[in-house]
Amino acid sequence: MRLEMVWIILGMACVTFIPRFLPMAVFTKWTVPERLRWGLDYIPVAVLSAIIFPILFFDGGGSLHFQSRAVFAALPVFALAWFARSIWGCVILGMAMYWGLGFLL
Amino acid sequence: MNHHQFREGMKAATPIVLGYLPVALAFGVLARGAGLSPLEVGLMSLLVYAGASQFVAVEMISKGMVWFPIVLTTFFLNLRHLLMSSTFSLHFNKVPLRIVALLSAQLTDESFAMAMADPSKIANRSSYVLGLQMISQCAWVVGTVIGAFFGGLINQEGYGIPFALPSLLICLLVLQIKSSIHLGMMILSGILSLLFRWVLPGNWYIVLTAVAITCAGAVTEMLRRRE
């Protein structure tokens, strides 16, 4: 096992455990402040968007470039997720689109 | 330890197990494609045990391993567990701390939803929750390791497999969009992440986008409620 991977896993384990454990450990009437709660609601949207958008608009070298194959595969996946909410449908459609577009573009 | 409760919890975990297994297999295959060994996959599932963060981490690892941005991104993504944990805690005020530590380490969106569907089943019944969560995590760990072995057998470059992980993440993103504000935040996050990605080195654009959107979200809610 690679040392850097061990550090990644241990680091991830710590920062995942703390927010799960802390409120349970203190057992007081402490509740998450309202304003923080409002902000927390948008973090998954922010992180997932920040992962996906650069895949669509950056090339491997880190310069801004419209990735037509990825974008045209992503659009139907987005639509399917919106209307059918099926993780497996999305994965299969995305793979098929990306594979097929490889012959066309 | 109450064996009757534990078994009851194990049985209640069935729908979670059925939901986890296919996703776990997919995680194993994709993590292998990103260069993780089956042992690394198993260790991550055992110690981290957080689906969305694991997929995001694997995507980041595939672009180059830098531990700090990956850990920080995981931290932000899992901050939402604060809310679940503080709700959960009210039901376990008579349970010893070491058991509570174990219960909270295995807290996920799914086990939380399952346990909260009938709070009378979980109130100070730690064995029930332990049974439920143990079986769920077992399914996750075993599923991901099997996926990782299987992932070593297939050509990870063929048949559109490089786009499997982005497709899955797109679906997870869409499932998070619960209102028009979420949709707006998605577009804002997209623009910000492109901007940050353009001007900053490494993986920092993800963390910065998360911080900016947390603030933007809190401010937006504040303005909305004042009206």
JSON list of N, CA and C in Angstrom, two decimals, chain B residues 41-68:
[
{"chain": "B", "resi": 41, "resn": "VAL", "atom": "N", "xyz": [-8.93, 0.15, -1.41]},
{"chain": "B", "resi": 41, "resn": "VAL", "atom": "CA", "xyz": [-10.39, 0.33, -1.54]},
{"chain": "B", "resi": 41, "resn": "VAL", "atom": "C", "xyz": [-11.08, -0.14, -0.27]},
{"chain": "B", "resi": 42, "resn": "GLY", "atom": "N", "xyz": [-10.70, -1.34, 0.21]},
{"chain": "B", "resi": 42, "resn": "GLY", "atom": "CA", "xyz": [-11.31, -1.91, 1.41]},
{"chain": "B", "resi": 42, "resn": "GLY", "atom": "C", "xyz": [-11.07, -1.05, 2.63]},
{"chain": "B", "resi": 43, "resn": "LEU", "atom": "N", "xyz": [-9.83, -0.56, 2.76]},
{"chain": "B", "resi": 43, "resn": "LEU", "atom": "CA", "xyz": [-9.47, 0.27, 3.91]},
{"chain": "B", "resi": 43, "resn": "LEU", "atom": "C", "xyz": [-10.26, 1.58, 3.90]},
{"chain": "B", "resi": 44, "resn": "MET", "atom": "N", "xyz": [-10.40, 2.16, 2.70]},
{"chain": "B", "resi": 44, "resn": "MET", "atom": "CA", "xyz": [-11.16, 3.41, 2.60]},
{"chain": "B", "resi": 44, "resn": "MET", "atom": "C", "xyz": [-12.62, 3.19, 2.98]},
{"chain": "B", "resi": 45, "resn": "SER", "atom": "N", "xyz": [-13.21, 2.11, 2.49]},
{"chain": "B", "resi": 45, "resn": "SER", "atom": "CA", "xyz": [-14.62, 1.83, 2.80]},
{"chain": "B", "resi": 45, "resn": "SER", "atom": "C", "xyz": [-14.81, 1.55, 4.29]},
{"chain": "B", "resi": 46, "resn": "LEU", "atom": "N", "xyz": [-13.81, 0.89, 4.89]},
{"chain": "B", "resi": 46, "resn": "LEU", "atom": "CA", "xyz": [-13.90, 0.54, 6.30]},
{"chain": "B", "resi": 46, "resn": "LEU", "atom": "C", "xyz": [-13.76, 1.78, 7.19]},
{"chain": "B", "resi": 47, "resn": "LEU", "atom": "N", "xyz": [-12.76, 2.61, 6.90]},
{"chain": "B", "resi": 47, "resn": "LEU", "atom": "CA", "xyz": [-12.44, 3.72, 7.80]},
{"chain": "B", "resi": 47, "resn": "LEU", "atom": "C", "xyz": [-13.21, 5.00, 7.47]},
{"chain": "B", "resi": 48, "resn": "VAL", "atom": "N", "xyz": [-13.48, 5.25, 6.20]},
{"chain": "B", "resi": 48, "resn": "VAL", "atom": "CA", "xyz": [-14.16, 6.49, 5.83]},
{"chain": "B", "resi": 48, "resn": "VAL", "atom": "C", "xyz": [-15.67, 6.26, 5.77]},
{"chain": "B", "resi": 49, "resn": "TYR", "atom": "N", "xyz": [-16.09, 5.27, 4.98]},
{"chain": "B", "resi": 49, "resn": "TYR", "atom": "CA", "xyz": [-17.49, 4.88, 4.90]},
{"chain": "B", "resi": 49, "resn": "TYR", "atom": "C", "xyz": [-18.39, 6.08, 4.66]},
{"chain": "B", "resi": 50, "resn": "ALA", "atom": "N", "xyz": [-18.20, 6.73, 3.51]},
{"chain": "B", "resi": 50, "resn": "ALA", "atom": "CA", "xyz": [-19.06, 7.85, 3.12]},
{"chain": "B", "resi": 50, "resn": "ALA", "atom": "C", "xyz": [-19.11, 7.86, 1.60]},
{"chain": "B", "resi": 51, "resn": "GLY", "atom": "N", "xyz": [-20.23, 7.42, 1.05]},
{"chain": "B", "resi": 51, "resn": "GLY", "atom": "CA", "xyz": [-20.33, 7.17, -0.39]},
{"chain": "B", "resi": 51, "resn": "GLY", "atom": "C", "xyz": [-19.90, 8.33, -1.27]},
{"chain": "B", "resi": 52, "resn": "ALA", "atom": "N", "xyz": [-20.62, 9.45, -1.18]},
{"chain": "B", "resi": 52, "resn": "ALA", "atom": "CA", "xyz": [-20.33, 10.57, -2.08]},
{"chain": "B", "resi": 52, "resn": "ALA", "atom": "C", "xyz": [-18.88, 11.04, -1.95]},
{"chain": "B", "resi": 53, "resn": "SER", "atom": "N", "xyz": [-18.38, 11.15, -0.71]},
{"chain": "B", "resi": 53, "resn": "SER", "atom": "CA", "xyz": [-17.00, 11.62, -0.53]},
{"chain": "B", "resi": 53, "resn": "SER", "atom": "C", "xyz": [-16.00, 10.66, -1.14]},
{"chain": "B", "resi": 54, "resn": "GLN", "atom": "N", "xyz": [-16.30, 9.35, -1.06]},
{"chain": "B", "resi": 54, "resn": "GLN", "atom": "CA", "xyz": [-15.37, 8.38, -1.63]},
{"chain": "B", "resi": 54, "resn": "GLN", "atom": "C", "xyz": [-15.31, 8.51, -3.15]},
{"chain": "B", "resi": 55, "resn": "PHE", "atom": "N", "xyz": [-16.48, 8.71, -3.78]},
{"chain": "B", "resi": 55, "resn": "PHE", "atom": "CA", "xyz": [-16.48, 8.91, -5.24]},
{"chain": "B", "resi": 55, "resn": "PHE", "atom": "C", "xyz": [-15.73, 10.18, -5.61]},
{"chain": "B", "resi": 56, "resn": "VAL", "atom": "N", "xyz": [-15.98, 11.25, -4.87]},
{"chain": "B", "resi": 56, "resn": "VAL", "atom": "CA", "xyz": [-15.30, 12.52, -5.15]},
{"chain": "B", "resi": 56, "resn": "VAL", "atom": "C", "xyz": [-13.79, 12.37, -4.95]},
{"chain": "B", "resi": 57, "resn": "ALA", "atom": "N", "xyz": [-13.40, 11.68, -3.86]},
{"chain": "B", "resi": 57, "resn": "ALA", "atom": "CA", "xyz": [-11.96, 11.48, -3.59]},
{"chain": "B", "resi": 57, "resn": "ALA", "atom": "C", "xyz": [-11.29, 10.71, -4.72]},
{"chain": "B", "resi": 58, "resn": "VAL", "atom": "N", "xyz": [-11.99, 9.67, -5.21]},
{"chain": "B", "resi": 58, "resn": "VAL", "atom": "CA", "xyz": [-11.41, 8.87, -6.29]},
{"chain": "B", "resi": 58, "resn": "VAL", "atom": "C", "xyz": [-11.23, 9.71, -7.55]},
{"chain": "B", "resi": 59, "resn": "GLU", "atom": "N", "xyz": [-12.22, 10.56, -7.84]},
{"chain": "B", "resi": 59, "resn": "GLU", "atom": "CA", "xyz": [-12.10, 11.45, -9.00]},
{"chain": "B", "resi": 59, "resn": "GLU", "atom": "C", "xyz": [-10.89, 12.37, -8.82]},
{"chain": "B", "resi": 60, "resn": "MET", "atom": "N", "xyz": [-10.69, 12.88, -7.59]},
{"chain": "B", "resi": 60, "resn": "MET", "atom": "CA", "xyz": [-9.55, 13.77, -7.34]},
{"chain": "B", "resi": 60, "resn": "MET", "atom": "C", "xyz": [-8.23, 13.00, -7.40]},
{"chain": "B", "resi": 61, "resn": "ILE", "atom": "N", "xyz": [-8.21, 11.77, -6.88]},
{"chain": "B", "resi": 61, "resn": "ILE", "atom": "CA", "xyz": [-6.99, 10.95, -6.91]},
{"chain": "B", "resi": 61, "resn": "ILE", "atom": "C", "xyz": [-6.60, 10.66, -8.36]},
{"chain": "B", "resi": 62, "resn": "SER", "atom": "N", "xyz": [-7.60, 10.42, -9.21]},
{"chain": "B", "resi": 62, "resn": "SER", "atom": "CA", "xyz": [-7.30, 10.10, -10.60]},
{"chain": "B", "resi": 62, "resn": "SER", "atom": "C", "xyz": [-6.62, 11.28, -11.31]},
{"chain": "B", "resi": 63, "resn": "LYS", "atom": "N", "xyz": [-6.80, 12.49, -10.78]},
{"chain": "B", "resi": 63, "resn": "LYS", "atom": "CA", "xyz": [-6.16, 13.68, -11.38]},
{"chain": "B", "resi": 63, "resn": "LYS", "atom": "C", "xyz": [-4.82, 13.96, -10.72]},
{"chain": "B", "resi": 64, "resn": "GLY", "atom": "N", "xyz": [-4.41, 13.13, -9.77]},
{"chain": "B", "resi": 64, "resn": "GLY", "atom": "CA", "xyz": [-3.16, 13.38, -9.05]},
{"chain": "B", "resi": 64, "resn": "GLY", "atom": "C", "xyz": [-3.41, 13.43, -7.57]},
{"chain": "B", "resi": 65, "resn": "MET", "atom": "N", "xyz": [-2.62, 12.63, -6.81]},
{"chain": "B", "resi": 65, "resn": "MET", "atom": "CA", "xyz": [-2.85, 12.52, -5.37]},
{"chain": "B", "resi": 65, "resn": "MET", "atom": "C", "xyz": [-2.22, 13.67, -4.61]},
{"chain": "B", "resi": 66, "resn": "VAL", "atom": "N", "xyz": [-3.04, 14.53, -4.04]},
{"chain": "B", "resi": 66, "resn": "VAL", "atom": "CA", "xyz": [-2.51, 15.53, -3.12]},
{"chain": "B", "resi": 66, "resn": "VAL", "atom": "C", "xyz": [-3.44, 15.47, -1.91]},
{"chain": "B", "resi": 67, "resn": "TRP", "atom": "N", "xyz": [-2.91, 15.07, -0.78]},
{"chain": "B", "resi": 67, "resn": "TRP", "atom": "CA", "xyz": [-3.82, 14.68, 0.29]},
{"chain": "B", "resi": 67, "resn": "TRP", "atom": "C", "xyz": [-4.60, 15.85, 0.88]},
{"chain": "B", "resi": 68, "resn": "PHE", "atom": "N", "xyz": [-3.98, 17.02, 1.02]},
{"chain": "B", "resi": 68, "resn": "PHE", "atom": "CA", "xyz": [-4.67, 18.07, 1.77]},
{"chain": "B", "resi": 68, "resn": "PHE", "atom": "C", "xyz": [-5.97, 18.55, 1.10]}
]
